[in-house]
PDB file of C-alpha atoms in Angstrom:
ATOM      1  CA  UNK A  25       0.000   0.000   0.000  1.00 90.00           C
ATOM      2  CA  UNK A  26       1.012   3.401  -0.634  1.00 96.00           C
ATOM      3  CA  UNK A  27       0.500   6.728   1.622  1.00 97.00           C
ATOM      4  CA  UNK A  28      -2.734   7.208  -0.132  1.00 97.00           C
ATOM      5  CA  UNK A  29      -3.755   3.407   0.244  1.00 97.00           C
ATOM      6  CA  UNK A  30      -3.034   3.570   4.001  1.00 98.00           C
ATOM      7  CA  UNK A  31      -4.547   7.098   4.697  1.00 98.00           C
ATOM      8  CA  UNK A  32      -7.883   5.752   3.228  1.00 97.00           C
ATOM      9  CA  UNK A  33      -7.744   2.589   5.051  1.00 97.00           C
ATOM     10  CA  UNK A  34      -6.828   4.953   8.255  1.00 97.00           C
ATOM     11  CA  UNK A  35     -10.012   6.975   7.575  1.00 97.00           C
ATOM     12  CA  UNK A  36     -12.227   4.134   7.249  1.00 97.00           C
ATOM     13  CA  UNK A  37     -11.090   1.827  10.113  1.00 97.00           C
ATOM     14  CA  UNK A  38     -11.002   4.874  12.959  1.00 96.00           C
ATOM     15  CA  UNK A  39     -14.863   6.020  11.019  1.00 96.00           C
ATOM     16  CA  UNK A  40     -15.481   2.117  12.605  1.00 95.00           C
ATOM     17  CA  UNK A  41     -13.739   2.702  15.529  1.00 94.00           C
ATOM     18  CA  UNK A  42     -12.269  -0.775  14.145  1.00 96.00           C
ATOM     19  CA  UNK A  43      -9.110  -0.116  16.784  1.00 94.00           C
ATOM     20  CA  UNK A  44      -7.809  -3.529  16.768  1.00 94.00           C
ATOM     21  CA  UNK A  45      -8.074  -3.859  13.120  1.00 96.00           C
ATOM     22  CA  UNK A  46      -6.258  -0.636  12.411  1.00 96.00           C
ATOM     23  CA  UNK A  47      -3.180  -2.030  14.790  1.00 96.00           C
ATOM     24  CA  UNK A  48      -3.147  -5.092  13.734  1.00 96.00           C
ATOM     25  CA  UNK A  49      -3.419  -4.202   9.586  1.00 96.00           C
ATOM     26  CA  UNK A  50      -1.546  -0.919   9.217  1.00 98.00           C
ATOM     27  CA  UNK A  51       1.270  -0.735  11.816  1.00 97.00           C
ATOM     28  CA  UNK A  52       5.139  -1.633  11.888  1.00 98.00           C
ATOM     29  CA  UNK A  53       5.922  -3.791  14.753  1.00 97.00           C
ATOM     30  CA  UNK A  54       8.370  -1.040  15.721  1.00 97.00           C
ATOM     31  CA  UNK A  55       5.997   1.716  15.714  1.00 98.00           C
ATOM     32  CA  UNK A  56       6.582   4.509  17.563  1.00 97.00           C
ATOM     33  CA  UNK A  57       3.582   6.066  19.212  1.00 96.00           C
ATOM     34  CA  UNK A  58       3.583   9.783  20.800  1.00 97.00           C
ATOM     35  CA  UNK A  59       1.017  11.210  22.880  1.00 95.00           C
ATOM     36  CA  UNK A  60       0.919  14.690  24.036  1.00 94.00           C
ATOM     37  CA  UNK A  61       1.274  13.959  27.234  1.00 91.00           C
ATOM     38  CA  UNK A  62       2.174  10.427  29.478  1.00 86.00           C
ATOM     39  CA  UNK A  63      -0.867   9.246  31.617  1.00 79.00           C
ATOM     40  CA  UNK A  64       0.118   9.182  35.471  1.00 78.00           C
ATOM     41  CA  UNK A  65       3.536  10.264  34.841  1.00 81.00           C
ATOM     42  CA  UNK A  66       4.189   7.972  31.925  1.00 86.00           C
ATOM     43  CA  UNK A  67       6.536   8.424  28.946  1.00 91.00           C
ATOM     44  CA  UNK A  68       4.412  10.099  25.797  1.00 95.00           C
ATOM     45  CA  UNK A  69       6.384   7.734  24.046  1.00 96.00           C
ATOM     46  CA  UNK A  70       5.016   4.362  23.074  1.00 94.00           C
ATOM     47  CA  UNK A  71       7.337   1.400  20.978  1.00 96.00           C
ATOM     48  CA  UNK A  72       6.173  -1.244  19.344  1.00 97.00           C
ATOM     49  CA  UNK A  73       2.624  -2.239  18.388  1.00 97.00           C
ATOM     50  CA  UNK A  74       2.481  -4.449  21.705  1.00 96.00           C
ATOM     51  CA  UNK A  75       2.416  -0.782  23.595  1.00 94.00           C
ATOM     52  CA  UNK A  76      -0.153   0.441  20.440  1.00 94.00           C
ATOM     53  CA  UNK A  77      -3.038  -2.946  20.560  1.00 95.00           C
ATOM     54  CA  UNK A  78      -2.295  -1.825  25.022  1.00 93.00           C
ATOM     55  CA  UNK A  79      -3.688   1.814  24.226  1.00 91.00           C
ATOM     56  CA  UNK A  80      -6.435   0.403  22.053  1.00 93.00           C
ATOM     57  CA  UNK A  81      -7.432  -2.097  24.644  1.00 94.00           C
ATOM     58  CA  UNK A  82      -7.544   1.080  26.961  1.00 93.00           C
ATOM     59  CA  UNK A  83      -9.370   3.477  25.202  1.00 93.00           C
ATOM     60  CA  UNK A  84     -11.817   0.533  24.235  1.00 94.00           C
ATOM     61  CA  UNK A  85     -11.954  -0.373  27.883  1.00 95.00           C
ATOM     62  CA  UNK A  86     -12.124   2.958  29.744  1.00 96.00           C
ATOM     63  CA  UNK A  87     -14.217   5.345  27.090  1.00 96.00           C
ATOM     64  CA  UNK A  88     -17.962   5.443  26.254  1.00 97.00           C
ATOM     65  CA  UNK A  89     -17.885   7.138  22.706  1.00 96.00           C
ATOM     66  CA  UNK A  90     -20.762   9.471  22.237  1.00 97.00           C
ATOM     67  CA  UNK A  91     -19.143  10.428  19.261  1.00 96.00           C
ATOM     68  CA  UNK A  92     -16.396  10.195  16.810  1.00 96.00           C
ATOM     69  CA  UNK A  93     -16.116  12.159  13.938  1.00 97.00           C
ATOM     70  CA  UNK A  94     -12.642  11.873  11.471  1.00 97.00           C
ATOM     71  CA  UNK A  95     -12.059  14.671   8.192  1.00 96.00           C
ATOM     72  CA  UNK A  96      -9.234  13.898   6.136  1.00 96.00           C
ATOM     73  CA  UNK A  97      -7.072  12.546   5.108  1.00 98.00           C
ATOM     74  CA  UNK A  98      -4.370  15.117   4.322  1.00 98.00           C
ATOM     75  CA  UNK A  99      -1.538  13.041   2.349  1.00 98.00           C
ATOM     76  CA  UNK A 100       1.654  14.267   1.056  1.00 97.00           C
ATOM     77  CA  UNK A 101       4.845  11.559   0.464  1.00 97.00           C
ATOM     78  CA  UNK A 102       5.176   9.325   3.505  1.00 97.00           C
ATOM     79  CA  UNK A 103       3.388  11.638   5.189  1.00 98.00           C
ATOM     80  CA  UNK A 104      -0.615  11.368   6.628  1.00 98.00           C
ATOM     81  CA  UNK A 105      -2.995  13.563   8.690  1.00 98.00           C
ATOM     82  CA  UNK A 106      -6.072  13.125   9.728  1.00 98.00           C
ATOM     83  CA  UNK A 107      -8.535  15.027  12.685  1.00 97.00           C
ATOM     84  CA  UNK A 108     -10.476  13.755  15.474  1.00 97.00           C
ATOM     85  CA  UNK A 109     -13.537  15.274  16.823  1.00 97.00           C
ATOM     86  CA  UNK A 110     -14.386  13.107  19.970  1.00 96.00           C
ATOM     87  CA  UNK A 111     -17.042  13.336  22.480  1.00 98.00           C
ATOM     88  CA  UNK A 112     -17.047  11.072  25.143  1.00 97.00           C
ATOM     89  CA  UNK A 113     -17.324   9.901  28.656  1.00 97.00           C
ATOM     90  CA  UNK A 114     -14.725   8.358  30.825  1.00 96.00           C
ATOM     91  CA  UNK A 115     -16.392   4.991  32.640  1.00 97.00           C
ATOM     92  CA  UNK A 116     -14.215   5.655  35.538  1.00 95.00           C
ATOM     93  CA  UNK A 117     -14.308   9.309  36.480  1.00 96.00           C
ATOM     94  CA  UNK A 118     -17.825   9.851  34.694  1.00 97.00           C
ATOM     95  CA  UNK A 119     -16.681  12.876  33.048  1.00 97.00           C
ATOM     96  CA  UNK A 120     -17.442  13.875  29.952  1.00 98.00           C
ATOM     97  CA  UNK A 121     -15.237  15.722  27.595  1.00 95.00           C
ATOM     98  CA  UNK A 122     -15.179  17.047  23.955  1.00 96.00           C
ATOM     99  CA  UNK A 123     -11.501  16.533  22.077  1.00 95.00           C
ATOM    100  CA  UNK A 124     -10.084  17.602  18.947  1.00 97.00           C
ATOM    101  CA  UNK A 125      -6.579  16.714  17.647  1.00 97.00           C
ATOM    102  CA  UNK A 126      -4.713  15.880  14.810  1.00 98.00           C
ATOM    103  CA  UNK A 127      -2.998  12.199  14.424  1.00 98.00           C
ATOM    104  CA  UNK A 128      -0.081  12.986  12.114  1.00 98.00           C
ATOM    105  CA  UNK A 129       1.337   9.172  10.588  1.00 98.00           C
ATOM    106  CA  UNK A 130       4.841   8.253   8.787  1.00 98.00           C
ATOM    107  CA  UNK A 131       4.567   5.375   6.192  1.00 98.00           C
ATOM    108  CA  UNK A 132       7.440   3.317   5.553  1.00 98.00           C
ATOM    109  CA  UNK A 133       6.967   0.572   3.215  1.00 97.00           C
ATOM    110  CA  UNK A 134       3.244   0.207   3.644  1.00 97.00           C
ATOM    111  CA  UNK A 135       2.665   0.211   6.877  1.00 98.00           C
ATOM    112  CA  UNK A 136       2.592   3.337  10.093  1.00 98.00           C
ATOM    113  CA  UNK A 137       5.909   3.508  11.560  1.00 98.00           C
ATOM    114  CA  UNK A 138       5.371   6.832  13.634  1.00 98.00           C
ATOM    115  CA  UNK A 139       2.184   8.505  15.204  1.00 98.00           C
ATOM    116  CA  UNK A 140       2.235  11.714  17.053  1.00 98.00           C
ATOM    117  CA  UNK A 141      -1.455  12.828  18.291  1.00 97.00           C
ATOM    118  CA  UNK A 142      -1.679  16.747  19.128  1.00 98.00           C
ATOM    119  CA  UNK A 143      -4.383  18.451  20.461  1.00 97.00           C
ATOM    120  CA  UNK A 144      -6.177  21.713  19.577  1.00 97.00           C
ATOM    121  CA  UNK A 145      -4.774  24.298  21.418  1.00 95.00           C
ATOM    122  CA  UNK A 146      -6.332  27.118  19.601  1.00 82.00           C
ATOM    123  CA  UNK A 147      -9.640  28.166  19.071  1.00 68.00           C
ATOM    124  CA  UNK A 148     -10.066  25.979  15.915  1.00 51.00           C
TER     125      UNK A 148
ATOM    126  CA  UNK B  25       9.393  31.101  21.901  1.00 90.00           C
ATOM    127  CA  UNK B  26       8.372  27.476  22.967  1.00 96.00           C
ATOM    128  CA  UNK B  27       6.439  25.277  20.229  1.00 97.00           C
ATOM    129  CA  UNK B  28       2.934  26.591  21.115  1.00 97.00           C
ATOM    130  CA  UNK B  29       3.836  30.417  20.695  1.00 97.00           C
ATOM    131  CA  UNK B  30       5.271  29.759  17.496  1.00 98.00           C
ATOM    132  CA  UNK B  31       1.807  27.778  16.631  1.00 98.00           C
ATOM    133  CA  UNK B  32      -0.380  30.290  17.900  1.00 97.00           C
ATOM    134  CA  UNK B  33       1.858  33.051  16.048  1.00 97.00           C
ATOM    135  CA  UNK B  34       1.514  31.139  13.081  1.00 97.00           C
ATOM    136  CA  UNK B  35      -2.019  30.975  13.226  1.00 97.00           C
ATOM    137  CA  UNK B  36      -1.688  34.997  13.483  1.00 97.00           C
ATOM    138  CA  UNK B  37      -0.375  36.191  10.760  1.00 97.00           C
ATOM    139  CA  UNK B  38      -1.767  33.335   8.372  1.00 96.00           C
ATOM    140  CA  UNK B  39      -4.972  34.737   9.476  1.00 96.00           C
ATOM    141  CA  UNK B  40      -3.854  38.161   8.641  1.00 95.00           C
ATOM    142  CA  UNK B  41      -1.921  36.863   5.666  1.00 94.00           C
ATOM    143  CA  UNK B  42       0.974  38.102   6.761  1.00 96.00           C
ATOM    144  CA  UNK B  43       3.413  36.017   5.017  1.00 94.00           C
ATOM    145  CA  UNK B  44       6.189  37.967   5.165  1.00 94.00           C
ATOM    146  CA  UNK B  45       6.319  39.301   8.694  1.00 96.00           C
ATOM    147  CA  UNK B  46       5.600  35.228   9.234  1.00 96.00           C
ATOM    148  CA  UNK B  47       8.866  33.792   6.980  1.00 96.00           C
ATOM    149  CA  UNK B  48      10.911  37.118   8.952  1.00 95.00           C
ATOM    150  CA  UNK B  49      10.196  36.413  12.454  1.00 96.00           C
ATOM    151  CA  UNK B  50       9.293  32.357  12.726  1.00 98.00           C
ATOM    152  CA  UNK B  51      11.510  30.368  10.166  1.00 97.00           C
ATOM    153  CA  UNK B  52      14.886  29.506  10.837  1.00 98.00           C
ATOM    154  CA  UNK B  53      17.678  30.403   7.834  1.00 97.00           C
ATOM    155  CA  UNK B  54      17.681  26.761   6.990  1.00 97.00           C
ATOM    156  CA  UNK B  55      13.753  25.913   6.548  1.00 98.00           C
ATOM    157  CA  UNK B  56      13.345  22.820   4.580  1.00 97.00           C
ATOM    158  CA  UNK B  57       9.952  23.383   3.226  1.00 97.00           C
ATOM    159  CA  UNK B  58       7.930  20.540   1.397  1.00 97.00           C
ATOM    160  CA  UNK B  59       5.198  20.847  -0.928  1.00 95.00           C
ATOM    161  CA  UNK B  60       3.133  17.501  -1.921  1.00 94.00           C
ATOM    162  CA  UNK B  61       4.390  18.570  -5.840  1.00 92.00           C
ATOM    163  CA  UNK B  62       6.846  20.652  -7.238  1.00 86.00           C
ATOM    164  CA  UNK B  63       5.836  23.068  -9.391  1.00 79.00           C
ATOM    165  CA  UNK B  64       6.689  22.337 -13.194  1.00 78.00           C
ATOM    166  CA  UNK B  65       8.957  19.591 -12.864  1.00 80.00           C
ATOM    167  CA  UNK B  66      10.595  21.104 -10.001  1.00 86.00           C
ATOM    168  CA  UNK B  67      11.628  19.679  -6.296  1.00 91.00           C
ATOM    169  CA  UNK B  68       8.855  19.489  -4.117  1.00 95.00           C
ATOM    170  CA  UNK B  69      11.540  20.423  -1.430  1.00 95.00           C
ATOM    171  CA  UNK B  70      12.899  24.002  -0.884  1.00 94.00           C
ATOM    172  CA  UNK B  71      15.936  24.632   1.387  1.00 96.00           C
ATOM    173  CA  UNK B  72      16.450  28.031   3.069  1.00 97.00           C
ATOM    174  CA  UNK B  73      14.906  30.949   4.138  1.00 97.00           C
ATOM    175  CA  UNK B  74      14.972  32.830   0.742  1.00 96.00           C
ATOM    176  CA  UNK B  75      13.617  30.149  -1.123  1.00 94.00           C
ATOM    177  CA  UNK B  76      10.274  29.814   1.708  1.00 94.00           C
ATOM    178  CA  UNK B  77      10.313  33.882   0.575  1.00 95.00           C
ATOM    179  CA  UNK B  78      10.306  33.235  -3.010  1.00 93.00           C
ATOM    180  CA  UNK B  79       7.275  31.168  -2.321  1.00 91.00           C
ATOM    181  CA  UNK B  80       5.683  33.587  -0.275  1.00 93.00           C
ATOM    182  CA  UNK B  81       5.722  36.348  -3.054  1.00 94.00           C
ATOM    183  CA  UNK B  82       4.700  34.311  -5.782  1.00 93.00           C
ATOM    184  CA  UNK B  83       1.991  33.273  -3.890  1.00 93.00           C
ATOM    185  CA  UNK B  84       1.240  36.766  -3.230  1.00 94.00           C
ATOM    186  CA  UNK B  85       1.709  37.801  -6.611  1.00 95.00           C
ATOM    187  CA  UNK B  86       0.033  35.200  -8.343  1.00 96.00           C
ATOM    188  CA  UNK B  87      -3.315  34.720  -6.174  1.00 96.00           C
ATOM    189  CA  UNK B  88      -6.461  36.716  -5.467  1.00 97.00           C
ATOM    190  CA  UNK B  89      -8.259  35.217  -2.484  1.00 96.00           C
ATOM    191  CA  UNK B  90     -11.301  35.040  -1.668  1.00 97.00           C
ATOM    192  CA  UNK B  91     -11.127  33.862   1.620  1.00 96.00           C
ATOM    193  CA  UNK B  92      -8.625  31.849   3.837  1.00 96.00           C
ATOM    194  CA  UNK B  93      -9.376  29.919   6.852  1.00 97.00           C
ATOM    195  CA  UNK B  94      -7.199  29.207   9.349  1.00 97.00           C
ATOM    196  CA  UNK B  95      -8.338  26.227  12.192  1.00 96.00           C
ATOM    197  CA  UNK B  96      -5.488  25.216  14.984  1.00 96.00           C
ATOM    198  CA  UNK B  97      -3.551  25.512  16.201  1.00 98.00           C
ATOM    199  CA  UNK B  98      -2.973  21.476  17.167  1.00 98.00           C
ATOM    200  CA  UNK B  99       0.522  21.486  19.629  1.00 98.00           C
ATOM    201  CA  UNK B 100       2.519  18.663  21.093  1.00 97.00           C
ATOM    202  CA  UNK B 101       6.702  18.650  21.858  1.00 97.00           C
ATOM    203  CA  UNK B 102       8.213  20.077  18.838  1.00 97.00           C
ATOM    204  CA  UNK B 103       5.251  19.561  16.473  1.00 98.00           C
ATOM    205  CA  UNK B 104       2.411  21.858  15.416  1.00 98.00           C
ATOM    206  CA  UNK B 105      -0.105  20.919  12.637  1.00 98.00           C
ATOM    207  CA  UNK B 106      -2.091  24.330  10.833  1.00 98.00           C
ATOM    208  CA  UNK B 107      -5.182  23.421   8.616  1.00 97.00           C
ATOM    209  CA  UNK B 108      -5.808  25.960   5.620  1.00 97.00           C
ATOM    210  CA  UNK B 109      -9.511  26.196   4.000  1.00 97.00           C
ATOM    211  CA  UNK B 110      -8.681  28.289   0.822  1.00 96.00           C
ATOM    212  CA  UNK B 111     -10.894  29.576  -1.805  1.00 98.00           C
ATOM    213  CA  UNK B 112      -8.690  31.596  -4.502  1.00 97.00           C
ATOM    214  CA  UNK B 113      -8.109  32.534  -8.185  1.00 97.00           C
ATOM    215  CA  UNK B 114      -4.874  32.016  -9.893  1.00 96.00           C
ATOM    216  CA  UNK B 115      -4.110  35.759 -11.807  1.00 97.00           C
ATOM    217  CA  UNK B 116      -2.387  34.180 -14.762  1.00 95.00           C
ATOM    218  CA  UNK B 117      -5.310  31.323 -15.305  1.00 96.00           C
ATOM    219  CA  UNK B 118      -8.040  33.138 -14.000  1.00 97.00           C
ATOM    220  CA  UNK B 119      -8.954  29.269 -12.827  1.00 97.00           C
ATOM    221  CA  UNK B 120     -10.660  29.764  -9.213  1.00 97.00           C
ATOM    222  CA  UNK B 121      -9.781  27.198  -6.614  1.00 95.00           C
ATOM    223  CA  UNK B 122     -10.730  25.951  -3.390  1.00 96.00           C
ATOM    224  CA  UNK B 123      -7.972  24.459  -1.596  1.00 95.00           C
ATOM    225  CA  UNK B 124      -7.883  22.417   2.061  1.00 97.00           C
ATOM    226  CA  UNK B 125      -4.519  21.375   2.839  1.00 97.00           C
ATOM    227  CA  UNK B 126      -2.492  20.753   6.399  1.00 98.00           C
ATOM    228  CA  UNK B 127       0.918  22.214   7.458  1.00 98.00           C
ATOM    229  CA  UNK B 128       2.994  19.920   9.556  1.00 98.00           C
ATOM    230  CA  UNK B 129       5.673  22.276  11.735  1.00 98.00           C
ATOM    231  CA  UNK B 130       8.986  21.310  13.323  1.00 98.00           C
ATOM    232  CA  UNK B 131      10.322  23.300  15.637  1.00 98.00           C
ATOM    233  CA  UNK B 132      13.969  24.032  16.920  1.00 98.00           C
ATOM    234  CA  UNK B 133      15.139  26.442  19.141  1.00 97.00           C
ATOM    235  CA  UNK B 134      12.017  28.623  18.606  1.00 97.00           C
ATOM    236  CA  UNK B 135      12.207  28.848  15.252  1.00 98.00           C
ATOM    237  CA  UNK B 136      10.552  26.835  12.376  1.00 98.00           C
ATOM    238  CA  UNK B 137      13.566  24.377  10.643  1.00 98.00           C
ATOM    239  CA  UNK B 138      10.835  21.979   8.625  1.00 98.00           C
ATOM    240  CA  UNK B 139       7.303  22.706   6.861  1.00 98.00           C
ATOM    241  CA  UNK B 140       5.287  19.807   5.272  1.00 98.00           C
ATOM    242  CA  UNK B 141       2.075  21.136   3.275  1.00 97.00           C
ATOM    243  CA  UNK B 142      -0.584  17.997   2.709  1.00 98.00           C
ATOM    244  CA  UNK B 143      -3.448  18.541   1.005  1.00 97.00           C
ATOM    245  CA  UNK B 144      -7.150  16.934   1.465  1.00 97.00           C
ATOM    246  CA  UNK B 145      -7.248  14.084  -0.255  1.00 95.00           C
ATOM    247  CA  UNK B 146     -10.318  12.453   1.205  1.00 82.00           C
ATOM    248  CA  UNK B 147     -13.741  14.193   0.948  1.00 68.00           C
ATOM    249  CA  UNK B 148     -13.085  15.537   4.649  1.00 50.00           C
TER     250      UNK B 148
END
């Protein structure tokens, strides 16, 4: 697959919220995975799609999706973006929250070998 | 400046189309600045600051715009990601053109050292 191929495929798995699919179809086994920030203290920094299928299982686990909206993608080289618009509820804490950010991907020879997620900041 | 300034000045004087005042006070003297095409056969990649300012006056010379939307900025580390809604006519072709494309920052020392531009390729 080309950038192109795996932008689309991006699009249409997250659109699913097919998490485990994405992982297990479109990443490296040495991906590198970068958050904003590390939960409790964590490194932001994520390697290898054991750490990757971990965060899925989390998110799946943890988050009751109200919704989840994806635009793009944006594709340029080995380079993809694409946008989250999330609204959802954490089971735990019960809060609620509303999240926009951008997951910006590196292809190397078909498959994601770099994700960085960063979050609005601005005003959009 | 830390990475968000620079995003949030970035998202200032885009707004204000300031391109100039943008390439004088943000980019570093050795910008590496990627487009998803060259233009006519030429490198998609520009290196240094007066090459980023040849772009910015052809742009300026070359298009009347109708409008330009700026939504971000998206932050994390060294990374900030610009999305640009554009609705212009090319002078020279009189073809009008609406444009939604990304810009993927890297930043060093304050300064901008690498732009990516990706365009929409999905139907958003």
């Amino acid at each position: 697959m080309n950038t192109e191929d795996v932008a689309n495929k991006v699009v249409e798995l997250t659109r699913k919220q097919a998490w485990r699919e994405a992982v297990n179809s479109l990443y490296a086994k040495d991906i590198v995975s970068v958050e904003a920030q590390g939960m409790g203290g964590d490194s932001p920094e994520k390697r290898g799609i054991e750490a990757v299928r971990g965060k899925a299982d989390w998110w799946i686990n943890n988050m009751e999706v109200h919704s989840f909206k994806v635009n793009g993608p944006f594709v340029a080289h080995d380079r993809l973006v694409v946008e989250y618009d999330v609204d959802v509820t954490d089971k735990n804490s019960k809060q609620r929250m509303q999240m926009s950010e951008v997951g910006v991907y590196t292809v190397k020879d078909g498959k994601i070998v770099r994700e960085e997620f960063l979050p609005l900041t601005g005003k959009g």
